Amino acid sequence: MTYHKSKSTGNKNRFNSNSKSNKSNQNSRFSNNRTSENRDRNTRDEDNNNNDNRHKFNRDNGKNFNSMPDRLKKNKPTAEENKQFAIKGNYTAKNKKRDLDKKSFDKQDENRPPQRSNNRFNDSTRNFSGNDLLNRYDKFFGNGTSSKLKDAMRQYSNNQFIRVNLSKMNLDEIQVFFKKNRVKFENTFLKNAFKIEKTFFNLSSSIQCLTGQFYFQDLASQVPVNCVDFEKLKSLNRVVKVLDGCASPGSKTTQMLDLLNFHKIEYELTAIELEEKRVNRLVNNIQKMGFDRFKIINCSATDFKTSDKYDVIILDVPCSGNLVGDKNWLNKRNVSDICDKANLQKSIVKNISKYLSDEGELIYSTCSIEPEENEDNVKWIIDNCDLKNVKIDLEVGFDASCLNGVLGLRFLPHKSRTQGFFVSKFVR
């Protein structure tokens, strides 16, 4: 195992040091302003030495001019004093004029025709959230989809699936384990994945789980790695280079390592993880599953650089998630967030795809059901990344067709009985 910390952290430190310098310069300006204010106040006091000191107004006490007693308003602040007040955050006539101008501008703006946005949705739609966001699915996937998704959120959010680690346990052994511990299970379209129907104890605390003989992972999340053509990799008769571009917590990383071992393929695997605190979790999961040949690079997938070319790239990109995986999803998301995630995903694919070898395979996936992050991004990748979208040769047992002729698999919770998911495959 090797671990490399990104040099980009240095840039972050330099940025922080510059920000401290800017803060000190700002404090210096405020100090100069206070000095000038004190000088003006002393001059004014000398000119008005015949006034009663009890009626003098201390302009450092944070009060507005409008709150002064009428008998003191004859000492109206000068323009320079108003400037000093504005610096300290006090309300002045200048501020009032600015606010009136802004209201006037807003009123004019209301009469303007709505501007057309370059995004998939106009600006008002970008703020859709809650039920408005849910109702979009009727437009995308047919009438009644929104109510079916609500039902799926209640029915399938607690579904449990496990993936058997074939490097430590075979399928006969897992059957014996289920029978011995009276675990009710259901087979799935993946041979080493099982749905847990009922158990009389916490499987996650079992010795088999703690020692990495099986791993809790949603069924749809297990699909991307199964889209890789392992027979093709084996026929290369050389060391295969694999890159996991968004690795932590390691579900797909460990799954890829397991299947490479199962097919007896020599490999070099590199995993990228942006957050340093998540690197430890990634390392622990990989080692718990019994693997020690891997390299982790702590950097952003958008900044990753290398001279290597990879035969397989797995990109399970950061996404907006879905309502089955998170019961509060509708209260936290809007279309604007989704569009921002889609742009981040494009940046990641644009950078990472440069390191795909000729005839290499890139697997793109999200745990989202939003077209902006899925079909729209697939079309963008085809147009901008010199990649060809190919059909996934995997029988999933239900309708997992994509929108607008895109090649891939779309998992809608009410059809797949899993979390929402999307996966598409590219070759160079």
CSV table of N, CA and C in Angstrom, one decimal, residues 28-175:
chain,number,residue,atom,x,y,z
A,28,SER,N,-5.9,47.5,9.5
A,28,SER,CA,-5.1,48.7,9.4
A,28,SER,C,-5.9,49.9,8.9
A,29,ARG,N,-6.7,49.6,7.8
A,29,ARG,CA,-7.6,50.7,7.3
A,29,ARG,C,-8.6,51.2,8.3
A,30,PHE,N,-9.2,50.2,9.0
A,30,PHE,CA,-10.1,50.6,10.1
A,30,PHE,C,-9.5,51.4,11.1
A,31,SER,N,-8.2,51.1,11.5
A,31,SER,CA,-7.5,51.8,12.5
A,31,SER,C,-7.2,53.3,12.0
A,32,ASN,N,-6.8,53.4,10.7
A,32,ASN,CA,-6.6,54.8,10.2
A,32,ASN,C,-7.9,55.6,10.2
A,33,ASN,N,-9.0,54.9,9.9
A,33,ASN,CA,-10.3,55.6,9.9
A,33,ASN,C,-10.7,56.1,11.3
A,34,ARG,N,-10.4,55.3,12.3
A,34,ARG,CA,-10.7,55.7,13.7
A,34,ARG,C,-9.8,56.9,14.1
A,35,THR,N,-8.6,56.9,13.7
A,35,THR,CA,-7.7,58.0,14.0
A,35,THR,C,-8.2,59.3,13.4
A,36,SER,N,-8.6,59.2,12.1
A,36,SER,CA,-9.1,60.4,11.4
A,36,SER,C,-10.4,60.9,12.1
A,37,GLU,N,-11.2,60.0,12.5
A,37,GLU,CA,-12.5,60.3,13.2
A,37,GLU,C,-12.2,61.1,14.5
A,38,ASN,N,-11.2,60.6,15.3
A,38,ASN,CA,-10.9,61.2,16.6
A,38,ASN,C,-10.3,62.6,16.3
A,39,ARG,N,-9.5,62.8,15.3
A,39,ARG,CA,-9.0,64.1,15.0
A,39,ARG,C,-10.1,65.1,14.6
A,40,ASP,N,-11.1,64.6,13.8
A,40,ASP,CA,-12.2,65.5,13.4
A,40,ASP,C,-13.0,65.9,14.7
A,41,ARG,N,-13.2,64.9,15.6
A,41,ARG,CA,-14.0,65.2,16.7
A,41,ARG,C,-13.4,66.2,17.6
A,42,ASN,N,-12.0,66.1,17.8
A,42,ASN,CA,-11.3,67.1,18.7
A,42,ASN,C,-11.4,68.5,18.1
A,43,THR,N,-11.3,68.6,16.7
A,43,THR,CA,-11.4,69.9,16.1
A,43,THR,C,-12.8,70.5,16.3
A,44,ARG,N,-13.8,69.7,16.2
A,44,ARG,CA,-15.2,70.2,16.3
A,44,ARG,C,-15.4,70.6,17.8
A,45,ASP,N,-14.9,69.9,18.7
A,45,ASP,CA,-15.1,70.2,20.2
A,45,ASP,C,-14.4,71.6,20.5
A,46,GLU,N,-13.3,71.9,19.8
A,46,GLU,CA,-12.6,73.1,20.1
A,46,GLU,C,-13.4,74.3,19.5
A,47,ASP,N,-14.1,74.1,18.4
A,47,ASP,CA,-14.9,75.1,17.7
A,47,ASP,C,-16.2,75.4,18.5
A,48,ASN,N,-16.7,74.4,19.2
A,48,ASN,CA,-17.9,74.6,20.0
A,48,ASN,C,-17.7,74.5,21.5
A,49,ASN,N,-16.6,75.2,22.0
A,49,ASN,CA,-16.3,75.1,23.4
A,49,ASN,C,-17.3,75.9,24.2
A,50,ASN,N,-18.2,76.7,23.6
A,50,ASN,CA,-19.2,77.4,24.4
A,50,ASN,C,-20.4,76.5,24.7
A,51,ASN,N,-20.5,75.4,24.1
A,51,ASN,CA,-21.7,74.5,24.3
A,51,ASN,C,-21.5,73.8,25.6
A,52,ASP,N,-22.6,73.4,26.2
A,52,ASP,CA,-22.6,72.6,27.4
A,52,ASP,C,-22.1,71.2,27.1
A,53,ASN,N,-21.1,70.7,27.8
A,53,ASN,CA,-20.5,69.4,27.6
A,53,ASN,C,-21.5,68.3,27.8
A,54,ARG,N,-22.5,68.5,28.6
A,54,ARG,CA,-23.5,67.4,28.8
A,54,ARG,C,-24.3,67.1,27.5
A,55,HIS,N,-24.3,68.1,26.6
A,55,HIS,CA,-25.1,67.9,25.4
A,55,HIS,C,-24.3,67.5,24.2
A,56,LYS,N,-23.1,67.2,24.4
A,56,LYS,CA,-22.2,66.8,23.3
A,56,LYS,C,-22.6,65.4,22.9
A,57,PHE,N,-22.6,65.1,21.7
A,57,PHE,CA,-22.9,63.8,21.2
A,57,PHE,C,-21.7,63.0,20.8
A,58,ASN,N,-21.4,61.9,21.5
A,58,ASN,CA,-20.3,61.1,21.2
A,58,ASN,C,-20.5,60.2,20.0
A,59,ARG,N,-19.8,60.5,18.9
A,59,ARG,CA,-20.1,59.8,17.7
A,59,ARG,C,-19.5,58.4,17.6
A,60,ASP,N,-18.8,58.0,18.7
A,60,ASP,CA,-18.2,56.7,18.7
A,60,ASP,C,-19.2,55.7,19.4
A,61,ASN,N,-20.4,56.1,19.9
A,61,ASN,CA,-21.2,55.2,20.7
A,61,ASN,C,-22.2,54.4,19.8
A,62,GLY,N,-22.0,54.5,18.5
A,62,GLY,CA,-22.8,53.7,17.6
A,62,GLY,C,-24.2,54.2,17.3
A,63,LYS,N,-24.7,55.4,17.7
A,63,LYS,CA,-26.0,55.8,17.5
A,63,LYS,C,-26.1,56.5,16.1
A,64,ASN,N,-27.3,56.4,15.5
A,64,ASN,CA,-27.6,57.1,14.3
A,64,ASN,C,-27.8,58.6,14.5
A,65,PHE,N,-27.6,59.4,13.4
A,65,PHE,CA,-27.8,60.8,13.5
A,65,PHE,C,-29.3,61.1,13.8
A,66,ASN,N,-30.2,60.3,13.2
A,66,ASN,CA,-31.6,60.5,13.3
A,66,ASN,C,-32.1,60.2,14.7
A,67,SER,N,-31.4,59.5,15.5
A,67,SER,CA,-31.8,59.2,16.9
A,67,SER,C,-31.3,60.3,17.9
A,68,MET,N,-30.6,61.3,17.4
A,68,MET,CA,-30.1,62.3,18.3
A,68,MET,C,-31.3,63.2,18.8
A,69,PRO,N,-31.2,63.8,20.0
A,69,PRO,CA,-32.2,64.8,20.4
A,69,PRO,C,-32.2,66.0,19.5
A,70,ASP,N,-33.4,66.6,19.4
A,70,ASP,CA,-33.6,67.7,18.5
A,70,ASP,C,-32.6,68.9,18.8
A,71,ARG,N,-32.3,69.1,20.1
A,71,ARG,CA,-31.5,70.2,20.4
A,71,ARG,C,-30.0,70.0,20.0
A,72,LEU,N,-29.7,68.8,19.6
A,72,LEU,CA,-28.3,68.5,19.2
A,72,LEU,C,-28.2,68.4,17.6
A,73,LYS,N,-29.4,68.3,16.9
A,73,LYS,CA,-29.3,68.1,15.5
A,73,LYS,C,-28.7,69.3,14.7
A,74,LYS,N,-28.5,70.5,15.4
A,74,LYS,CA,-27.9,71.6,14.8
A,74,LYS,C,-26.5,71.3,14.4
A,75,ASN,N,-25.9,70.4,15.2
A,75,ASN,CA,-24.5,69.9,14.9
A,75,ASN,C,-24.5,68.8,13.9
A,76,LYS,N,-25.1,69.1,12.7
A,76,LYS,CA,-25.2,68.0,11.7
A,76,LYS,C,-23.9,67.5,11.2
A,77,PRO,N,-23.7,66.2,11.1
A,77,PRO,CA,-22.4,65.6,10.7
A,77,PRO,C,-22.0,66.1,9.3
A,78,THR,N,-20.8,66.3,9.0
A,78,THR,CA,-20.3,66.7,7.7
A,78,THR,C,-20.3,65.5,6.8
A,79,ALA,N,-20.0,65.7,5.5
A,79,ALA,CA,-19.9,64.6,4.6
A,79,ALA,C,-18.8,63.6,4.9
A,80,GLU,N,-17.7,64.2,5.5
A,80,GLU,CA,-16.5,63.3,5.9
A,80,GLU,C,-17.0,62.4,7.0
A,81,GLU,N,-17.7,63.0,8.0
A,81,GLU,CA,-18.2,62.3,9.1
A,81,GLU,C,-19.2,61.2,8.7
A,82,ASN,N,-20.0,61.5,7.7
A,82,ASN,CA,-21.0,60.5,7.2
A,82,ASN,C,-20.2,59.3,6.6
A,83,LYS,N,-19.1,59.6,6.0
A,83,LYS,CA,-18.2,58.6,5.4
A,83,LYS,C,-17.7,57.7,6.5
A,84,GLN,N,-17.2,58.3,7.6
A,84,GLN,CA,-16.7,57.5,8.7
A,84,GLN,C,-17.8,56.7,9.3
A,85,PHE,N,-19.0,57.2,9.4
A,85,PHE,CA,-20.2,56.5,9.9
A,85,PHE,C,-20.5,55.3,9.0
A,86,ALA,N,-20.4,55.4,7.7
A,86,ALA,CA,-20.7,54.4,6.8
A,86,ALA,C,-19.7,53.2,7.0
A,87,ILE,N,-18.4,53.6,7.2
A,87,ILE,CA,-17.4,52.6,7.4
A,87,ILE,C,-17.7,51.7,8.6
A,88,LYS,N,-18.3,52.4,9.7
A,88,LYS,CA,-18.6,51.6,10.9
A,88,LYS,C,-19.9,50.9,10.8
A,89,GLY,N,-20.6,51.0,9.7
A,89,GLY,CA,-21.8,50.2,9.5
A,89,GLY,C,-23.1,51.0,10.0
A,90,ASN,N,-23.0,52.4,10.2
A,90,ASN,CA,-24.1,53.1,10.6
A,90,ASN,C,-24.9,53.6,9.4
A,91,TYR,N,-26.2,53.8,9.7
A,91,TYR,CA,-27.1,54.2,8.6
A,91,TYR,C,-27.0,55.7,8.4
A,92,THR,N,-26.8,56.1,7.1
A,92,THR,CA,-26.7,57.5,6.8
A,92,THR,C,-27.6,57.8,5.6
A,93,ALA,N,-27.7,59.1,5.3
A,93,ALA,CA,-28.6,59.6,4.2
A,93,ALA,C,-28.1,58.9,2.9
A,94,LYS,N,-26.8,58.7,2.8
A,94,LYS,CA,-26.3,58.1,1.6
A,94,LYS,C,-26.8,56.7,1.4
A,95,ASN,N,-26.8,55.9,2.6
A,95,ASN,CA,-27.4,54.6,2.6
A,95,ASN,C,-28.9,54.6,2.2
A,96,LYS,N,-29.6,55.6,2.7
A,96,LYS,CA,-31.0,55.7,2.5
A,96,LYS,C,-31.3,55.9,1.0
A,97,LYS,N,-30.5,56.8,0.4
A,97,LYS,CA,-30.6,57.0,-1.1
A,97,LYS,C,-30.3,55.8,-1.9
A,98,ARG,N,-29.3,55.0,-1.5
A,98,ARG,CA,-28.9,53.8,-2.2
A,98,ARG,C,-30.1,52.8,-2.1
A,99,ASP,N,-30.7,52.7,-0.9
A,99,ASP,CA,-31.8,51.7,-0.8
A,99,ASP,C,-33.0,52.1,-1.6
A,100,LEU,N,-33.3,53.5,-1.7
A,100,LEU,CA,-34.4,53.9,-2.5
A,100,LEU,C,-34.1,53.6,-4.0
A,101,ASP,N,-32.8,53.8,-4.4
A,101,ASP,CA,-32.5,53.5,-5.8
A,101,ASP,C,-32.6,52.1,-6.1
A,102,LYS,N,-32.3,51.2,-5.1
A,102,LYS,CA,-32.4,49.8,-5.3
A,102,LYS,C,-33.9,49.4,-5.5
A,103,LYS,N,-34.8,50.0,-4.7
A,103,LYS,CA,-36.2,49.7,-4.8
A,103,LYS,C,-36.7,50.1,-6.1
A,104,SER,N,-36.3,51.3,-6.6
A,104,SER,CA,-36.7,51.7,-7.9
A,104,SER,C,-36.2,50.8,-9.0
A,105,PHE,N,-35.0,50.3,-8.9
A,105,PHE,CA,-34.4,49.4,-9.9
A,105,PHE,C,-35.2,48.1,-9.9
A,106,ASP,N,-35.6,47.6,-8.7
A,106,ASP,CA,-36.3,46.3,-8.6
A,106,ASP,C,-37.7,46.5,-9.2
A,107,LYS,N,-38.3,47.6,-9.0
A,107,LYS,CA,-39.6,47.9,-9.6
A,107,LYS,C,-39.5,47.9,-11.1
A,108,GLN,N,-38.5,48.5,-11.7
A,108,GLN,CA,-38.3,48.5,-13.1
A,108,GLN,C,-38.0,47.0,-13.6
A,109,ASP,N,-37.3,46.3,-12.8
A,109,ASP,CA,-36.9,44.9,-13.2
A,109,ASP,C,-38.2,44.0,-13.3
A,110,GLU,N,-39.2,44.3,-12.4
A,110,GLU,CA,-40.4,43.5,-12.5
A,110,GLU,C,-41.1,43.6,-13.8
A,111,ASN,N,-41.0,44.8,-14.5
A,111,ASN,CA,-41.6,45.0,-15.8
A,111,ASN,C,-40.9,44.4,-17.0
A,112,ARG,N,-39.7,43.9,-16.7
A,112,ARG,CA,-38.9,43.3,-17.8
A,112,ARG,C,-39.4,41.9,-18.2
A,113,PRO,N,-39.4,41.6,-19.5
A,113,PRO,CA,-39.8,40.2,-19.8
A,113,PRO,C,-38.8,39.2,-19.3
A,114,PRO,N,-39.2,38.0,-18.9
A,114,PRO,CA,-38.3,37.0,-18.3
A,114,PRO,C,-37.2,36.6,-19.3
A,115,GLN,N,-36.0,36.5,-18.8
A,115,GLN,CA,-34.9,36.1,-19.6
A,115,GLN,C,-34.8,34.6,-19.7
A,116,ARG,N,-34.5,34.1,-20.9
A,116,ARG,CA,-34.3,32.7,-21.1
A,116,ARG,C,-33.0,32.2,-20.6
A,117,SER,N,-33.0,31.1,-19.9
A,117,SER,CA,-31.7,30.6,-19.3
A,117,SER,C,-31.1,29.6,-20.3
A,118,ASN,N,-29.7,29.5,-20.2
A,118,ASN,CA,-29.0,28.5,-21.0
A,118,ASN,C,-29.1,27.1,-20.4
A,119,ASN,N,-29.6,27.0,-19.2
A,119,ASN,CA,-29.7,25.7,-18.5
A,119,ASN,C,-30.9,24.9,-19.1
A,120,ARG,N,-31.0,23.7,-18.6
A,120,ARG,CA,-32.2,22.8,-19.1
A,120,ARG,C,-33.5,23.4,-18.6
A,121,PHE,N,-33.5,24.1,-17.4
A,121,PHE,CA,-34.7,24.7,-16.9
A,121,PHE,C,-34.5,26.2,-16.7
A,122,ASN,N,-35.6,27.0,-16.8
A,122,ASN,CA,-35.4,28.4,-16.6
A,122,ASN,C,-35.1,28.7,-15.1
A,123,ASP,N,-34.8,30.0,-14.9
A,123,ASP,CA,-34.4,30.4,-13.6
A,123,ASP,C,-35.4,30.1,-12.5
A,124,SER,N,-36.7,30.3,-12.8
A,124,SER,CA,-37.7,30.0,-11.7
A,124,SER,C,-37.8,28.6,-11.4
A,125,THR,N,-37.6,27.7,-12.4
A,125,THR,CA,-37.6,26.3,-12.2
A,125,THR,C,-36.4,25.8,-11.4
A,126,ARG,N,-35.3,26.5,-11.5
A,126,ARG,CA,-34.1,26.1,-10.8
A,126,ARG,C,-34.3,26.2,-9.3
A,127,ASN,N,-35.3,26.9,-8.8
A,127,ASN,CA,-35.5,26.9,-7.4
A,127,ASN,C,-36.6,25.9,-6.9
A,128,PHE,N,-37.0,25.1,-7.8
A,128,PHE,CA,-38.0,24.0,-7.5
A,128,PHE,C,-37.4,23.2,-6.3
A,129,SER,N,-38.2,22.9,-5.4
A,129,SER,CA,-37.8,21.9,-4.3
A,129,SER,C,-39.1,21.3,-3.8
A,130,GLY,N,-38.9,20.3,-2.9
A,130,GLY,CA,-40.1,19.6,-2.3
A,130,GLY,C,-41.0,18.9,-3.3
A,131,ASN,N,-42.3,19.2,-3.2
A,131,ASN,CA,-43.2,18.5,-4.0
A,131,ASN,C,-43.1,18.9,-5.5
A,132,ASP,N,-42.7,20.2,-5.7
A,132,ASP,CA,-42.5,20.7,-7.1
A,132,ASP,C,-41.4,19.9,-7.7
A,133,LEU,N,-40.3,19.6,-7.0
A,133,LEU,CA,-39.2,18.8,-7.5
A,133,LEU,C,-39.7,17.4,-7.8
A,134,LEU,N,-40.5,16.8,-6.9
A,134,LEU,CA,-41.0,15.5,-7.0
A,134,LEU,C,-41.9,15.4,-8.3
A,135,ASN,N,-42.7,16.4,-8.5
A,135,ASN,CA,-43.6,16.4,-9.7
A,135,ASN,C,-42.9,16.4,-11.0
A,136,ARG,N,-41.7,16.8,-11.0
A,136,ARG,CA,-40.9,16.7,-12.3
A,136,ARG,C,-40.9,15.3,-12.9
A,137,TYR,N,-40.9,14.3,-12.0
A,137,TYR,CA,-40.7,13.0,-12.4
A,137,TYR,C,-41.8,12.5,-13.2
A,138,ASP,N,-43.0,13.0,-13.1
A,138,ASP,CA,-44.2,12.7,-13.9
A,138,ASP,C,-43.9,13.1,-15.4
A,139,LYS,N,-43.2,14.2,-15.5
A,139,LYS,CA,-42.9,14.7,-16.9
A,139,LYS,C,-41.8,13.8,-17.5
A,140,PHE,N,-40.8,13.4,-16.7
A,140,PHE,CA,-39.7,12.6,-17.2
A,140,PHE,C,-40.0,11.2,-17.5
A,141,PHE,N,-40.7,10.5,-16.5
A,141,PHE,CA,-40.9,9.1,-16.5
A,141,PHE,C,-42.3,8.6,-16.6
A,142,GLY,N,-43.2,9.6,-16.9
A,142,GLY,CA,-44.6,9.2,-17.0
A,142,GLY,C,-45.5,9.5,-15.9
A,143,ASN,N,-46.8,9.8,-16.1
A,143,ASN,CA,-47.7,10.2,-15.1
A,143,ASN,C,-47.8,9.1,-14.0
A,144,GLY,N,-47.9,9.5,-12.8
A,144,GLY,CA,-48.0,8.6,-11.6
A,144,GLY,C,-46.7,8.2,-11.0
A,145,THR,N,-45.6,8.6,-11.7
A,145,THR,CA,-44.2,8.3,-11.2
A,145,THR,C,-44.0,8.9,-9.8
A,146,SER,N,-44.4,10.1,-9.6
A,146,SER,CA,-44.1,10.8,-8.3
A,146,SER,C,-44.8,10.1,-7.2
A,147,SER,N,-46.0,9.6,-7.3
A,147,SER,CA,-46.7,8.9,-6.2
A,147,SER,C,-46.0,7.5,-6.0
A,148,LYS,N,-45.6,6.9,-7.1
A,148,LYS,CA,-44.9,5.6,-6.9
A,148,LYS,C,-43.6,5.8,-6.2
A,149,LEU,N,-42.9,6.9,-6.5
A,149,LEU,CA,-41.6,7.1,-5.8
A,149,LEU,C,-41.8,7.4,-4.3
A,150,LYS,N,-42.9,8.1,-4.0
A,150,LYS,CA,-43.2,8.3,-2.6
A,150,LYS,C,-43.5,7.0,-1.9
A,151,ASP,N,-44.2,6.1,-2.5
A,151,ASP,CA,-44.4,4.8,-1.9
A,151,ASP,C,-43.1,4.0,-1.8
A,152,ALA,N,-42.3,4.1,-2.8
A,152,ALA,CA,-41.0,3.4,-2.8
A,152,ALA,C,-40.1,3.9,-1.6
A,153,MET,N,-40.2,5.2,-1.4
A,153,MET,CA,-39.4,5.8,-0.3
A,153,MET,C,-39.8,5.2,1.1
A,154,ARG,N,-41.1,4.9,1.2
A,154,ARG,CA,-41.5,4.2,2.5
A,154,ARG,C,-41.2,2.7,2.5
A,155,GLN,N,-41.3,2.1,1.3
A,155,GLN,CA,-41.2,0.6,1.3
A,155,GLN,C,-39.7,0.1,1.3
A,156,TYR,N,-38.9,0.8,0.5
A,156,TYR,CA,-37.5,0.3,0.2
A,156,TYR,C,-36.4,1.0,0.9
A,157,SER,N,-36.6,2.0,1.6
A,157,SER,CA,-35.5,2.8,2.2
A,157,SER,C,-34.7,2.0,3.2
A,158,ASN,N,-35.4,0.9,3.8
A,158,ASN,CA,-34.7,0.1,4.8
A,158,ASN,C,-34.2,-1.3,4.2
A,159,ASN,N,-34.3,-1.4,2.9
A,159,ASN,CA,-33.8,-2.6,2.3
A,159,ASN,C,-32.3,-2.9,2.6
A,160,GLN,N,-32.0,-4.1,2.8
A,160,GLN,CA,-30.5,-4.4,3.1
A,160,GLN,C,-30.1,-5.5,2.0
A,161,PHE,N,-28.9,-5.2,1.4
A,161,PHE,CA,-28.3,-6.1,0.5
A,161,PHE,C,-26.8,-6.3,1.0
A,162,ILE,N,-26.3,-7.5,0.7
A,162,ILE,CA,-24.9,-7.8,1.0
A,162,ILE,C,-24.3,-8.3,-0.2
A,163,ARG,N,-23.0,-8.0,-0.3
A,163,ARG,CA,-22.1,-8.5,-1.4
A,163,ARG,C,-21.1,-9.5,-0.7
A,164,VAL,N,-21.1,-10.7,-1.2
A,164,VAL,CA,-20.1,-11.7,-0.7
A,164,VAL,C,-18.7,-11.4,-1.3
A,165,ASN,N,-17.7,-11.3,-0.4
A,165,ASN,CA,-16.3,-11.1,-0.8
A,165,ASN,C,-15.8,-12.5,-1.2
A,166,LEU,N,-15.7,-12.7,-2.5
A,166,LEU,CA,-15.3,-14.0,-3.0
A,166,LEU,C,-13.9,-14.4,-2.7
A,167,SER,N,-13.1,-13.4,-2.3
A,167,SER,CA,-11.7,-13.7,-2.0
A,167,SER,C,-11.6,-14.3,-0.6
A,168,LYS,N,-12.7,-14.3,0.2
A,168,LYS,CA,-12.7,-14.8,1.6
A,168,LYS,C,-13.8,-15.9,1.8
A,169,MET,N,-14.8,-15.8,1.0
A,169,MET,CA,-16.0,-16.7,1.2
A,169,MET,C,-16.6,-17.1,-0.1
A,170,ASN,N,-16.9,-18.4,-0.3
A,170,ASN,CA,-17.6,-18.8,-1.5
A,170,ASN,C,-19.1,-18.8,-1.3
A,171,LEU,N,-19.8,-19.0,-2.4
A,171,LEU,CA,-21.3,-19.0,-2.3
A,171,LEU,C,-21.9,-20.1,-1.5
A,172,ASP,N,-21.3,-21.2,-1.5
A,172,ASP,CA,-21.7,-22.3,-0.6
A,172,ASP,C,-21.6,-22.0,0.8
A,173,GLU,N,-20.5,-21.3,1.2
A,173,GLU,CA,-20.3,-21.0,2.6
A,173,GLU,C,-21.3,-20.0,3.1
A,174,ILE,N,-21.7,-19.0,2.2
A,174,ILE,CA,-22.7,-18.0,2.6
A,174,ILE,C,-24.0,-18.6,2.8
A,175,GLN,N,-24.4,-19.7,2.0
A,175,GLN,CA,-25.6,-20.4,2.2
A,175,GLN,C,-25.7,-21.1,3.5
